PDB file of C-alpha atoms in Angstrom:
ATOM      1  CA  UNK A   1      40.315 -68.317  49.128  1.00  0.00           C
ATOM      2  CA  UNK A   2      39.684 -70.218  52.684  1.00  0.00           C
ATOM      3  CA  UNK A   3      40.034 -73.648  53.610  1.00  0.00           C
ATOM      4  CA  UNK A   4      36.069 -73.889  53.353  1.00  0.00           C
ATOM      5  CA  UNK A   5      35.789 -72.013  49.830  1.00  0.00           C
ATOM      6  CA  UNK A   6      34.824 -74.225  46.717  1.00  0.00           C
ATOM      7  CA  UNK A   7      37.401 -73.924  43.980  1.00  0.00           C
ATOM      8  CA  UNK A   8      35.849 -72.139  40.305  1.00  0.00           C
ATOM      9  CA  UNK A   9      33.903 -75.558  39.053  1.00  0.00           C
ATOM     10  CA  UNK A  10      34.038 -77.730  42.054  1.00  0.00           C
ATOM     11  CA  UNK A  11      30.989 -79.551  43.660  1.00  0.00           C
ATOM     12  CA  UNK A  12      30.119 -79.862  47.481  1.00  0.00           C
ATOM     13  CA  UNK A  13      30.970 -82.785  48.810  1.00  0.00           C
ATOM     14  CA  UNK A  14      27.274 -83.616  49.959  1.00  0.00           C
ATOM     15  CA  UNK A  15      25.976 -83.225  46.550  1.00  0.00           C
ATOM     16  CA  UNK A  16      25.322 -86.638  45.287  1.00  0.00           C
ATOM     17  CA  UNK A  17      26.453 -86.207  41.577  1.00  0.00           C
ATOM     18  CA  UNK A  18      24.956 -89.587  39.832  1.00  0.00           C
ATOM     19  CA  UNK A  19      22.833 -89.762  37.440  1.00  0.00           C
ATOM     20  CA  UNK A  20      19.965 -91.405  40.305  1.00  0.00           C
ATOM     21  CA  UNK A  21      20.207 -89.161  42.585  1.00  0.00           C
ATOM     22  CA  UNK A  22      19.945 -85.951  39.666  1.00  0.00           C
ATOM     23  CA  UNK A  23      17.100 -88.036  38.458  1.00  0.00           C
ATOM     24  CA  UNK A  24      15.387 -89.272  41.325  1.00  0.00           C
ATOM     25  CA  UNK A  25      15.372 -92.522  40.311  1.00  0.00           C
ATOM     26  CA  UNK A  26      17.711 -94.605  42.451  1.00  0.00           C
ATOM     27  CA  UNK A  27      16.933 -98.175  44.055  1.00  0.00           C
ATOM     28  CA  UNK A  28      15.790 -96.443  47.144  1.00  0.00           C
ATOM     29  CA  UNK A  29      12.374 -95.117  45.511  1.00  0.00           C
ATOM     30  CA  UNK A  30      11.097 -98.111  44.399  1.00  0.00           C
ATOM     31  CA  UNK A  31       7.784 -98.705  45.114  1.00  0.00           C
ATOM     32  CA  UNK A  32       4.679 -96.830  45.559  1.00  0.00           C
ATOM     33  CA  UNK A  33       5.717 -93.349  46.892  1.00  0.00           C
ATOM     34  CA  UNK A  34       4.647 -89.624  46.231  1.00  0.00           C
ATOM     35  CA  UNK A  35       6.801 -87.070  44.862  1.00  0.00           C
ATOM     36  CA  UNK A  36       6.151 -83.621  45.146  1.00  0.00           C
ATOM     37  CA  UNK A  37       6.882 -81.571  42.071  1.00  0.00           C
ATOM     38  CA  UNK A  38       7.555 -78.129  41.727  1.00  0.00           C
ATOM     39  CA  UNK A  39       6.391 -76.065  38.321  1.00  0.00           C
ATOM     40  CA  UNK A  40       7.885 -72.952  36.190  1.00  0.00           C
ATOM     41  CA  UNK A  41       6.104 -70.123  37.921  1.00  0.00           C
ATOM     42  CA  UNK A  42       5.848 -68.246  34.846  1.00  0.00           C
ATOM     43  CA  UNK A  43       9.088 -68.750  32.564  1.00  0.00           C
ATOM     44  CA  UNK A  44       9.540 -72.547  30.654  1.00  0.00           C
ATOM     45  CA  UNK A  45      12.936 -72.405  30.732  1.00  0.00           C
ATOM     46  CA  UNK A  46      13.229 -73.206  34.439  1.00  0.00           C
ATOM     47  CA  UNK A  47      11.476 -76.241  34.101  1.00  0.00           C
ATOM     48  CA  UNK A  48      14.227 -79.239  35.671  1.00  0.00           C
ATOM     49  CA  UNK A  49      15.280 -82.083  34.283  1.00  0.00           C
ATOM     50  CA  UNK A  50      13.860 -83.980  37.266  1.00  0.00           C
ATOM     51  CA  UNK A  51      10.518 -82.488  37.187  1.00  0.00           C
ATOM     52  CA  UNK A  52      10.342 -83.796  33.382  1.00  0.00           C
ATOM     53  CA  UNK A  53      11.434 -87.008  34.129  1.00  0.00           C
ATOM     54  CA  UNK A  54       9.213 -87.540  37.346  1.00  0.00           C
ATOM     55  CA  UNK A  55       6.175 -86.365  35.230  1.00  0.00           C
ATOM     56  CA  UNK A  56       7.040 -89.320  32.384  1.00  0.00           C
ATOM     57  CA  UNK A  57       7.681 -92.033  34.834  1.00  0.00           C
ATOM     58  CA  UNK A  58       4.926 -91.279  36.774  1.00  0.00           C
ATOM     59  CA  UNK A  59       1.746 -93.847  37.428  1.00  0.00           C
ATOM     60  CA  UNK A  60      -0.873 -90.649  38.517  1.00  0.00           C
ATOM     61  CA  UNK A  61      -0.446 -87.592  37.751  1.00  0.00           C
ATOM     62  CA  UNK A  62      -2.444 -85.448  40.695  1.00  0.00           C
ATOM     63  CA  UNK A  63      -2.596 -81.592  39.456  1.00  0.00           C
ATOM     64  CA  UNK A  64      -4.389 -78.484  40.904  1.00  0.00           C
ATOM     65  CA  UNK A  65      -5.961 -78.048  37.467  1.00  0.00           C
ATOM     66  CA  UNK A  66      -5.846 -80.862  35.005  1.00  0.00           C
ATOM     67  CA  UNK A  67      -6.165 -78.682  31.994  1.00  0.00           C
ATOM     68  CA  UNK A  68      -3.403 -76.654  32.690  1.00  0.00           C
ATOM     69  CA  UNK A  69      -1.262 -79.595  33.580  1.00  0.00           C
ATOM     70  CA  UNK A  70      -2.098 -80.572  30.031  1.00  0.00           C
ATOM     71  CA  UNK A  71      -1.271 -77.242  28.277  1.00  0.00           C
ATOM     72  CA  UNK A  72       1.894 -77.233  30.698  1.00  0.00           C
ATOM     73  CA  UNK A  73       2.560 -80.821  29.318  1.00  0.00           C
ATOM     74  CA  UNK A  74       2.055 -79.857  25.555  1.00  0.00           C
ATOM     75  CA  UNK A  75       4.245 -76.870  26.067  1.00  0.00           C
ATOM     76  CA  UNK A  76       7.338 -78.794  27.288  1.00  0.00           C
ATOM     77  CA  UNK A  77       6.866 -81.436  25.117  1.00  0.00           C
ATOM     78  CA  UNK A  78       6.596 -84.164  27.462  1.00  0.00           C
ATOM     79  CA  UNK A  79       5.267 -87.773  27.054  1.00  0.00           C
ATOM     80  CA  UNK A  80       2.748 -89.142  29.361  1.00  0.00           C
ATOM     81  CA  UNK A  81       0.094 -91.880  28.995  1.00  0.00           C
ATOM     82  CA  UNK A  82      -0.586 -91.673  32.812  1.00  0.00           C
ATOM     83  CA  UNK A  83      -4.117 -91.347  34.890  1.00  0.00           C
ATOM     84  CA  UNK A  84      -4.688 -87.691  35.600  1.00  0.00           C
ATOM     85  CA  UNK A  85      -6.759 -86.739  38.364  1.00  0.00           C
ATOM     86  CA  UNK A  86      -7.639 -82.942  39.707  1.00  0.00           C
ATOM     87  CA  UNK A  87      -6.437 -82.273  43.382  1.00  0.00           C
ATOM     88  CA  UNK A  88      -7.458 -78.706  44.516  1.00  0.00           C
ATOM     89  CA  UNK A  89      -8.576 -77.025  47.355  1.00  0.00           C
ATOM     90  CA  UNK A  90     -12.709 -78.274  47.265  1.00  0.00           C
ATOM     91  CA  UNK A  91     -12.037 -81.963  46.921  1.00  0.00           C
ATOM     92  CA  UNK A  92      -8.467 -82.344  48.733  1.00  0.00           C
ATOM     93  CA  UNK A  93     -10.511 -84.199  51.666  1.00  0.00           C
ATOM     94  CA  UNK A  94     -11.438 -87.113  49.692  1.00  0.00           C
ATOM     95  CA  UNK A  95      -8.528 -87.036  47.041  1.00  0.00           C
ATOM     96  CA  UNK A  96      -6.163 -88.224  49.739  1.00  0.00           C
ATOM     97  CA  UNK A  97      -7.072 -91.130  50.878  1.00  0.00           C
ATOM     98  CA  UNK A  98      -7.989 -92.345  47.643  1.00  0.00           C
ATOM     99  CA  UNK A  99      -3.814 -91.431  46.162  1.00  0.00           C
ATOM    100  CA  UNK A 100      -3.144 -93.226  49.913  1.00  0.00           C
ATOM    101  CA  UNK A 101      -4.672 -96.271  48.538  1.00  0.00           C
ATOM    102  CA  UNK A 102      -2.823 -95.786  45.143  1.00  0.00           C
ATOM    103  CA  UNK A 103       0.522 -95.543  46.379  1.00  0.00           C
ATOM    104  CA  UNK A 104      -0.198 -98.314  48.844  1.00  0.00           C
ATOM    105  CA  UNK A 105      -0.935-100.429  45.420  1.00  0.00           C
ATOM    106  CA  UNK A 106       2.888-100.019  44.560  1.00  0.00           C
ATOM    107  CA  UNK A 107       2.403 -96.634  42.416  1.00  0.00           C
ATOM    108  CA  UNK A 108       3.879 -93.516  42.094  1.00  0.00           C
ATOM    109  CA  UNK A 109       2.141 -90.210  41.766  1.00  0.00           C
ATOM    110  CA  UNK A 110       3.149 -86.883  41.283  1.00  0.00           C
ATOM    111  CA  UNK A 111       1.638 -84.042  42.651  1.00  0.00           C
ATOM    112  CA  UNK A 112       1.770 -80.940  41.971  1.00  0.00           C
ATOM    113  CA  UNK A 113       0.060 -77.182  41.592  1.00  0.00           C
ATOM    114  CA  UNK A 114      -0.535 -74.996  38.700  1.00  0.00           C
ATOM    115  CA  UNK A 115       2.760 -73.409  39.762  1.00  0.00           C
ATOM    116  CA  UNK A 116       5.542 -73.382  41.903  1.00  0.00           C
ATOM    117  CA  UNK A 117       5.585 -75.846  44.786  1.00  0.00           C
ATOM    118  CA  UNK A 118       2.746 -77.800  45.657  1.00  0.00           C
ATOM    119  CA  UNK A 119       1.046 -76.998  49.490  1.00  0.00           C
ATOM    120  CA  UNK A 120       2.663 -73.634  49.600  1.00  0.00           C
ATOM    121  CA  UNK A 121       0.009 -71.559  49.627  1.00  0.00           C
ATOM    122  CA  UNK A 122      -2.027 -74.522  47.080  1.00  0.00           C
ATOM    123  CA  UNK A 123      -2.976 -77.818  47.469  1.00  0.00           C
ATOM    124  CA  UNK A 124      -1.054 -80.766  48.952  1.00  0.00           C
ATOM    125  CA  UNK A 125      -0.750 -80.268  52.628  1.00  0.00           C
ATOM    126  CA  UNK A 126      -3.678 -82.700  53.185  1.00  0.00           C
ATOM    127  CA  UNK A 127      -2.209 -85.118  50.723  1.00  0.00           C
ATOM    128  CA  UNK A 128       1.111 -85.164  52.373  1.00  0.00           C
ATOM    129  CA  UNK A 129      -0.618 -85.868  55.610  1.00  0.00           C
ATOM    130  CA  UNK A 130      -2.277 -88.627  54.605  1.00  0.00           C
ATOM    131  CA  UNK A 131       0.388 -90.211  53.353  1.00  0.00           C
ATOM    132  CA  UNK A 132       2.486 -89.824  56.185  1.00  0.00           C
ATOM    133  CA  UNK A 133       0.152 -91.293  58.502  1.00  0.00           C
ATOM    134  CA  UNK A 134       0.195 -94.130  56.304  1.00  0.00           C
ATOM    135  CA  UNK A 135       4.316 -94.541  56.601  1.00  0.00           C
ATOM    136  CA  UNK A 136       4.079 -93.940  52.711  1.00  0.00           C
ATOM    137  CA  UNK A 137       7.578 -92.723  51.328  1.00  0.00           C
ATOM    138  CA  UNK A 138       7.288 -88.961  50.421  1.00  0.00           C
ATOM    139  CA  UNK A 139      10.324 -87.184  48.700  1.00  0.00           C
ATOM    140  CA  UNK A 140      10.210 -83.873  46.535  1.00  0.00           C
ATOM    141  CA  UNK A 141      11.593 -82.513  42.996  1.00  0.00           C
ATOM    142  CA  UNK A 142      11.939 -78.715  44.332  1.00  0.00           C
ATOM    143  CA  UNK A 143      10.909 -76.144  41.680  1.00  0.00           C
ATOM    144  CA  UNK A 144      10.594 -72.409  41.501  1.00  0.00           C
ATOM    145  CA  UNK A 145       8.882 -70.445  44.218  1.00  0.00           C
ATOM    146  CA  UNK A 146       7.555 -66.959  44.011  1.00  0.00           C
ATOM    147  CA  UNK A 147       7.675 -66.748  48.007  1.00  0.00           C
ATOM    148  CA  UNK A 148      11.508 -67.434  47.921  1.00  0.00           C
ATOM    149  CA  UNK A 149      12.285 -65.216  44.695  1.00  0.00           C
ATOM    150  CA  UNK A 150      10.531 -61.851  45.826  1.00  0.00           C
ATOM    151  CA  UNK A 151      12.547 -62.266  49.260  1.00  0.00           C
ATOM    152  CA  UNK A 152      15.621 -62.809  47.457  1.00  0.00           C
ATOM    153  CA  UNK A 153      15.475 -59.799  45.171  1.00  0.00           C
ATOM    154  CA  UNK A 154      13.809 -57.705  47.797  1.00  0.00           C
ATOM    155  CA  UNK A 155      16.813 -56.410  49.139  1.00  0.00           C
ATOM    156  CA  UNK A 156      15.143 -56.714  52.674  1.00  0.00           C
ATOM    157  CA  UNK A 157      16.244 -59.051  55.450  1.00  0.00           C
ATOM    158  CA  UNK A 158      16.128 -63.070  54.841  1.00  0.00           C
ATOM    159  CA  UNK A 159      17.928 -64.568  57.116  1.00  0.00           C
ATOM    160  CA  UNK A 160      14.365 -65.121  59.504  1.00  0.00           C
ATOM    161  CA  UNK A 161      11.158 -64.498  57.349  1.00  0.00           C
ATOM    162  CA  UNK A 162       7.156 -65.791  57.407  1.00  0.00           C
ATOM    163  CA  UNK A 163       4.903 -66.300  54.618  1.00  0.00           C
ATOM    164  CA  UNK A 164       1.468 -65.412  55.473  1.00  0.00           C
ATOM    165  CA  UNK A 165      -0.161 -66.427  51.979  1.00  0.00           C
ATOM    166  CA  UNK A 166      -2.691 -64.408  50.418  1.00  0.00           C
ATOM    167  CA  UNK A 167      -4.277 -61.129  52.271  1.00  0.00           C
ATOM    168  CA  UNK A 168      -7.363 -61.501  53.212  1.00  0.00           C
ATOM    169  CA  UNK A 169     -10.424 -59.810  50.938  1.00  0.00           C
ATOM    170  CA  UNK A 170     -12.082 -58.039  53.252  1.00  0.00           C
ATOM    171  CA  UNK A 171     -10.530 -55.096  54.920  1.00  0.00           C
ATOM    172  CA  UNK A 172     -11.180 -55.555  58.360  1.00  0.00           C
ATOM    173  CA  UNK A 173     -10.004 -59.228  58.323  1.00  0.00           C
ATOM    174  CA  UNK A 174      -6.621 -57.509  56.454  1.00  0.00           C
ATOM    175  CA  UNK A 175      -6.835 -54.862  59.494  1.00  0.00           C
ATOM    176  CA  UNK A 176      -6.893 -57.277  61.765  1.00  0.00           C
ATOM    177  CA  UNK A 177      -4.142 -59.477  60.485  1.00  0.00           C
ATOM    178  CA  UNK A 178      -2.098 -56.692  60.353  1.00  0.00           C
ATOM    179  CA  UNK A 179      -2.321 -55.507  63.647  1.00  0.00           C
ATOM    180  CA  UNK A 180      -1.593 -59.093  64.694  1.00  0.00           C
ATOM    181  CA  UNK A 181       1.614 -58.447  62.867  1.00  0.00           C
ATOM    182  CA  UNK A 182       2.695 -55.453  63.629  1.00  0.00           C
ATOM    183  CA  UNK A 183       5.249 -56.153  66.022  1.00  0.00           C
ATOM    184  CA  UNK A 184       6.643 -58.887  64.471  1.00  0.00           C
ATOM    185  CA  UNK A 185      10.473 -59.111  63.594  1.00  0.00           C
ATOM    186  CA  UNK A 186      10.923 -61.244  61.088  1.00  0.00           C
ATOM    187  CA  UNK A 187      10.408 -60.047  56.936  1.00  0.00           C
ATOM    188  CA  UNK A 188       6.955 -61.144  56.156  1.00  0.00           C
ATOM    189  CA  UNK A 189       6.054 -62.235  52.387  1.00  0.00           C
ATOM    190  CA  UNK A 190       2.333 -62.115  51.464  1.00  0.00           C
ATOM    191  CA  UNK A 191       0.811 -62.575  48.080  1.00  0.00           C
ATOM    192  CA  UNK A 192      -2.405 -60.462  46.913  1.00  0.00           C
ATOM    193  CA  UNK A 193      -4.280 -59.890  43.698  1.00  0.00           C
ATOM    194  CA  UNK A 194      -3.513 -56.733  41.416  1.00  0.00           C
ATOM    195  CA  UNK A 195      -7.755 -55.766  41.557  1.00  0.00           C
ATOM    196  CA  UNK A 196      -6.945 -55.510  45.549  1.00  0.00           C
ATOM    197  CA  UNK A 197      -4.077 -54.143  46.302  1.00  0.00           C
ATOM    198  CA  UNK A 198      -4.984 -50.710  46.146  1.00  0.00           C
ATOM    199  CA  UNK A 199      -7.124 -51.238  48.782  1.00  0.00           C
ATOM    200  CA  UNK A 200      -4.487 -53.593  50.798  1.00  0.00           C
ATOM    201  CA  UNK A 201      -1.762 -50.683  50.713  1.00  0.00           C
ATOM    202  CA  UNK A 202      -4.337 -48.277  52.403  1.00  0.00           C
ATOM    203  CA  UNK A 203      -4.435 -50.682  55.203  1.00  0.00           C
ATOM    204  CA  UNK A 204      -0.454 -51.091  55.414  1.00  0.00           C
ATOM    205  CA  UNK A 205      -0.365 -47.592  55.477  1.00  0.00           C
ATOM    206  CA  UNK A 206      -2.834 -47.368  58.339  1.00  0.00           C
ATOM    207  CA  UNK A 207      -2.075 -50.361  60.552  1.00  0.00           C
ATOM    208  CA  UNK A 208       1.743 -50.725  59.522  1.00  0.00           C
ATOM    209  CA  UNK A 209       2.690 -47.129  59.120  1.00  0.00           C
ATOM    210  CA  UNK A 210       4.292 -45.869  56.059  1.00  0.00           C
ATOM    211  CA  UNK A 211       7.837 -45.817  57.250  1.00  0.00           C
ATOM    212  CA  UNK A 212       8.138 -49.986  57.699  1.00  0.00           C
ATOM    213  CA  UNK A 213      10.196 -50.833  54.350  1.00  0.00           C
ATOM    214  CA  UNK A 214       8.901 -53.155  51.862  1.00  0.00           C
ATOM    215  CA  UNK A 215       9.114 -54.803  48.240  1.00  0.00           C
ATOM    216  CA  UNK A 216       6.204 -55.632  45.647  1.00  0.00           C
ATOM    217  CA  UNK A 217       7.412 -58.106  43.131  1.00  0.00           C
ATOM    218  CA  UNK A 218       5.349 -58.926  39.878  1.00  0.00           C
ATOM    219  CA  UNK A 219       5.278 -61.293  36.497  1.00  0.00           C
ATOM    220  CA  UNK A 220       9.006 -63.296  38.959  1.00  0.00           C
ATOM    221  CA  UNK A 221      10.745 -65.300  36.232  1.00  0.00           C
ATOM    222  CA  UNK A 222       8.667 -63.614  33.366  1.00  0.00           C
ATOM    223  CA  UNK A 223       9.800 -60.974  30.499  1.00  0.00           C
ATOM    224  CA  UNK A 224       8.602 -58.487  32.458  1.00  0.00           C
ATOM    225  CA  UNK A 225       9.722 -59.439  36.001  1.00  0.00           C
ATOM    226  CA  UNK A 226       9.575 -56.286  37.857  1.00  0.00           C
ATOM    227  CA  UNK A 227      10.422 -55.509  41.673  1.00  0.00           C
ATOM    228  CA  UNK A 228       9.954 -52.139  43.189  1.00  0.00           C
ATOM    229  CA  UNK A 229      10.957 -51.371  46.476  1.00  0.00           C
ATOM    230  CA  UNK A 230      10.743 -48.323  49.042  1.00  0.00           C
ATOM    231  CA  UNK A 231       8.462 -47.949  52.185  1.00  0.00           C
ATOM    232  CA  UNK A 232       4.768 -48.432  52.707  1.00  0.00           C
ATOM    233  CA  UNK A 233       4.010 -44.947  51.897  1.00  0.00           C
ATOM    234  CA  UNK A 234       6.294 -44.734  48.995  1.00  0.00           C
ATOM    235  CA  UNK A 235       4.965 -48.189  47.267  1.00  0.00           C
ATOM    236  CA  UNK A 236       1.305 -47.565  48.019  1.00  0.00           C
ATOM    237  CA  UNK A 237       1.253 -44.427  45.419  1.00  0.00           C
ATOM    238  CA  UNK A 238       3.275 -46.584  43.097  1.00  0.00           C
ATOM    239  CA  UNK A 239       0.896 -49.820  43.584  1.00  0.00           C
ATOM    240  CA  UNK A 240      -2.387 -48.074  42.678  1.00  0.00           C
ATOM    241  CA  UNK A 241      -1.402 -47.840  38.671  1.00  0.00           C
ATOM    242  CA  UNK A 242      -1.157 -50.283  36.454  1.00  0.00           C
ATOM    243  CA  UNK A 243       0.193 -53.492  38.173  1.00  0.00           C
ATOM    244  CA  UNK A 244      -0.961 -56.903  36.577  1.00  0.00           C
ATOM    245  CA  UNK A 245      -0.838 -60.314  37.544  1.00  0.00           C
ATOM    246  CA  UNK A 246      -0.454 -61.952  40.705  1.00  0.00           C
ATOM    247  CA  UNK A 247       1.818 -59.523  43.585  1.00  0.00           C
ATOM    248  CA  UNK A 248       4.196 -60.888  46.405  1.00  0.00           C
ATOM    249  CA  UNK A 249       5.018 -58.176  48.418  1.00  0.00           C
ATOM    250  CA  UNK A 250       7.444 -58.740  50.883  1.00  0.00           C
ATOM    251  CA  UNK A 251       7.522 -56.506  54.638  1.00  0.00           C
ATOM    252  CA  UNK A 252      10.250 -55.549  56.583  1.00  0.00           C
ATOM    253  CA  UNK A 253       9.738 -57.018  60.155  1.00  0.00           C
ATOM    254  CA  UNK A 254       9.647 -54.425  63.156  1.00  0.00           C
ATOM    255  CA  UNK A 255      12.224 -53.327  64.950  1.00  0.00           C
ATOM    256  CA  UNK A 256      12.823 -52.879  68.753  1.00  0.00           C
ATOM    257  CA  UNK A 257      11.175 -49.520  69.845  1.00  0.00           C
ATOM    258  CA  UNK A 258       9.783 -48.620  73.358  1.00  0.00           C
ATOM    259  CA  UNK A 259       6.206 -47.673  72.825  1.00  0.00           C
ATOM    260  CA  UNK A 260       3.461 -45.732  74.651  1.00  0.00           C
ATOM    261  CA  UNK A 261      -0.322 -46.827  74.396  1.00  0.00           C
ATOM    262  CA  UNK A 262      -1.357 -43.787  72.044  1.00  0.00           C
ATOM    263  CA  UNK A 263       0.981 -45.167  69.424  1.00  0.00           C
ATOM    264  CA  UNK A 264      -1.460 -48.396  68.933  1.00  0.00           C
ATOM    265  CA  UNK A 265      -4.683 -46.988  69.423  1.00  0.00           C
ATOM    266  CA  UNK A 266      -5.369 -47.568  65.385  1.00  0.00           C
ATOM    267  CA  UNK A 267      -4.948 -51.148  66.053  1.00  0.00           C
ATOM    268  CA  UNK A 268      -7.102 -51.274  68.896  1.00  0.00           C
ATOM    269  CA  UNK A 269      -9.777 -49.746  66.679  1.00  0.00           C
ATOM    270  CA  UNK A 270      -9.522 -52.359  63.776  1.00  0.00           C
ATOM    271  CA  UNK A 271     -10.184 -54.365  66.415  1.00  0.00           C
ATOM    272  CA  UNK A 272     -12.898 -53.251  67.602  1.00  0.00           C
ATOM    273  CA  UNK A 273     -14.303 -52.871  63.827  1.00  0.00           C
ATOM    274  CA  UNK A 274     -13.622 -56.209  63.507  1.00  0.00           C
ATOM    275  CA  UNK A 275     -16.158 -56.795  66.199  1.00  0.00           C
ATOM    276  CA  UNK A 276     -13.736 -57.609  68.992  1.00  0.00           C
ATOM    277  CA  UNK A 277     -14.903 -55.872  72.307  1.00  0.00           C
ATOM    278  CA  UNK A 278     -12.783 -52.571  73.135  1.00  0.00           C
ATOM    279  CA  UNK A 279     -11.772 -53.781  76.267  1.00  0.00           C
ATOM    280  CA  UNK A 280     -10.476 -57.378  75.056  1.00  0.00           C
ATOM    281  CA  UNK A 281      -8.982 -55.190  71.860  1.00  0.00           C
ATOM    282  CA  UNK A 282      -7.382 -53.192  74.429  1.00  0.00           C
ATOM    283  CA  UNK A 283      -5.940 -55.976  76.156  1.00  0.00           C
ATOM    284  CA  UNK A 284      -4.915 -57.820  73.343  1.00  0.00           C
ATOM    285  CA  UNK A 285      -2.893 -54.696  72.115  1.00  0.00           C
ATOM    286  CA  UNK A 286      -1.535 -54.374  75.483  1.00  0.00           C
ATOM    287  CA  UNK A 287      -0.486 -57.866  75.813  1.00  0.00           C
ATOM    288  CA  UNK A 288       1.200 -57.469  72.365  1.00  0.00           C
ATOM    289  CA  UNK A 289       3.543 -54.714  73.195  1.00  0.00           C
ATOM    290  CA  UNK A 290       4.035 -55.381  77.314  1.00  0.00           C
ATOM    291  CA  UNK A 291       1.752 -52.507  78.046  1.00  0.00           C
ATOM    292  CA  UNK A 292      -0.897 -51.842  80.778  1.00  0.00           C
ATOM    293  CA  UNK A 293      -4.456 -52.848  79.354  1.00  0.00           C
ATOM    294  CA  UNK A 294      -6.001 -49.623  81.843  1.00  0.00           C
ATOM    295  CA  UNK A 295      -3.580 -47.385  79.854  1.00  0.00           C
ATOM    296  CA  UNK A 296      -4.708 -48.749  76.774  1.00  0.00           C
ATOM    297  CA  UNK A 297      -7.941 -48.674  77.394  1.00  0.00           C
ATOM    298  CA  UNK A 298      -8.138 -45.245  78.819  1.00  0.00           C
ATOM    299  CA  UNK A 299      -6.019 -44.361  75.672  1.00  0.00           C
ATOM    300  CA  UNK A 300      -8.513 -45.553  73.368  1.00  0.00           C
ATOM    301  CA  UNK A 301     -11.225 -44.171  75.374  1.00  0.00           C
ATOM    302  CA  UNK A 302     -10.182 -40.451  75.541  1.00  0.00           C
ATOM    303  CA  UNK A 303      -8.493 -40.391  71.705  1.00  0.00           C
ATOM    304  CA  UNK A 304      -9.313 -37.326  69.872  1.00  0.00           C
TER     305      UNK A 304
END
């Protein structure tokens, strides 16, 4: 064991170990302030014992959905006589400066999603905002995340990675977001719906290629947590059957390759479905991958 490994039992020495700081209740958060709290993403038994207790001492309690904060509530048997109020994507606008004004009152609220951490990929970005502009103190009681389990059981790089939230519906917009991707290097995580992804593995396959490596992770944290992993083409005959609830697949990122102009002429044609001109298509491709737009172009033109 090195001079910098932790002996069997030991704690960091910037881990603050009292019962304040596992609590989140120390002198320094007096006041109004908003905590961010992060939910079970699908198994109970990873509910903290900070999320409980900033849920009971909580003045407002601002969810996603306010029925499921109540079922989630029953379920965990926790005690609150606190204002609830919905936050969600349709009425974020006007929810935060209202909580502003709360927490400027002296209060605390609690935000959070229907799971995982609030504003990734859910409501609470706005919120934050506010409140920042407003010098309000913000601090956070970090919870599960499906973007950071599926990268950690995906086998695939994570030392560099982007989350690019849900796929779009439609499959040009996925086409197009794709081929803005392409060359990217870092692992990409992206969520999608079971009824879609079908659909969204054709277009991997297409814009991607079926080579690029890749995970799809469903029911993280649940009985049935199941990852499988492979390559585009491999996955997107696995994908088709039988996969329920919500997906986080997770992409390899490219690697460094010298390219020629006819090996991108199926992104310059999304593009151009899209409803981008071929010629700005052309020189968006080229711009991409250091290539000449005229050789692009002329690629595009004279495909077979």
């Amino acid at each position: 064991m090195g001079d910098d490994d932790l002996a069997e039992g030991a704690v960091p020495d910037d881990i603050d170990q009292t019962d304040d700081a596992v609590l989140g209740s120390g002198p320094h958060l007096t006041g109004g302030r908003l905590i961010l709290v992060g939910t079970p993403i699908g198994n109970l038994g990873d509910a903290s014992p900070r999320m409980r207790q900033a849920i009971e001492t909580a003045d407002v309690i601002a969810a996603e959905d306010t029925r499921r904060f109540l079922s989630l509530a029953q379920r965990l048997q926790l005690s609150h006589t606190k204002r609830v109020i919905s936050v969600f994507d349709h009425n974020e606008g006007h929810r935060a400066p209202e909580l502003v004004e709360i927490i400027a009152a002296g209060e605390t609220v609690v935000l959070l999603s229907d799971a995982g951490m609030p504003a990734v990929s859910d409501p609470g970005y706005r919120v934050v905002k506010a409140c920042a502009e407003a010098g309000q103190l913000i601090t956070s009681t970090p919870g599960p995340s499906a973007v950071l389990t599926a990268l950690a059981v995906s086998g695939l790089p994570s030392d560099r990675f982007s989350f690019e939230g849900f796929l779009p519906r439609k499959s040009g917009q996925r086409k197009t977001l794709l081929t803005e991707l392409k060359a990217e290097k870092r692992t990409m995580v992206f969520f999608e719906s079971p009824h879609r992804i079908a659909d969204a593995m054709d277009d991997f396959a297409e814009v991607i290629g079926i080579d690029r490596p890749m995970a799809i992770s469903r029911e993280l944290t649940k009985t049935y947590e199941e990852t499988l992993r492979g390559t585009v083409g491999s996955l997107r005959d696995q994908a088709v059957d039988g996969l329920r609830g919500e997906l986080t697949l997770v992409l390899a990122g490219a690697t460094e390759v010298e390219s020629a102009p006819e090996d991108h002429l199926g992104e310059v044609s999304a593009l151009v479905d899209s409803g981008v001109r071929a010629k700005d298509a052309a020189g968006q491709v080229a711009k991409k991958f250091g290539l000449s737009k005229r050789d692009v172009y002329e690629a595009w033109l004279h495909r077979e």
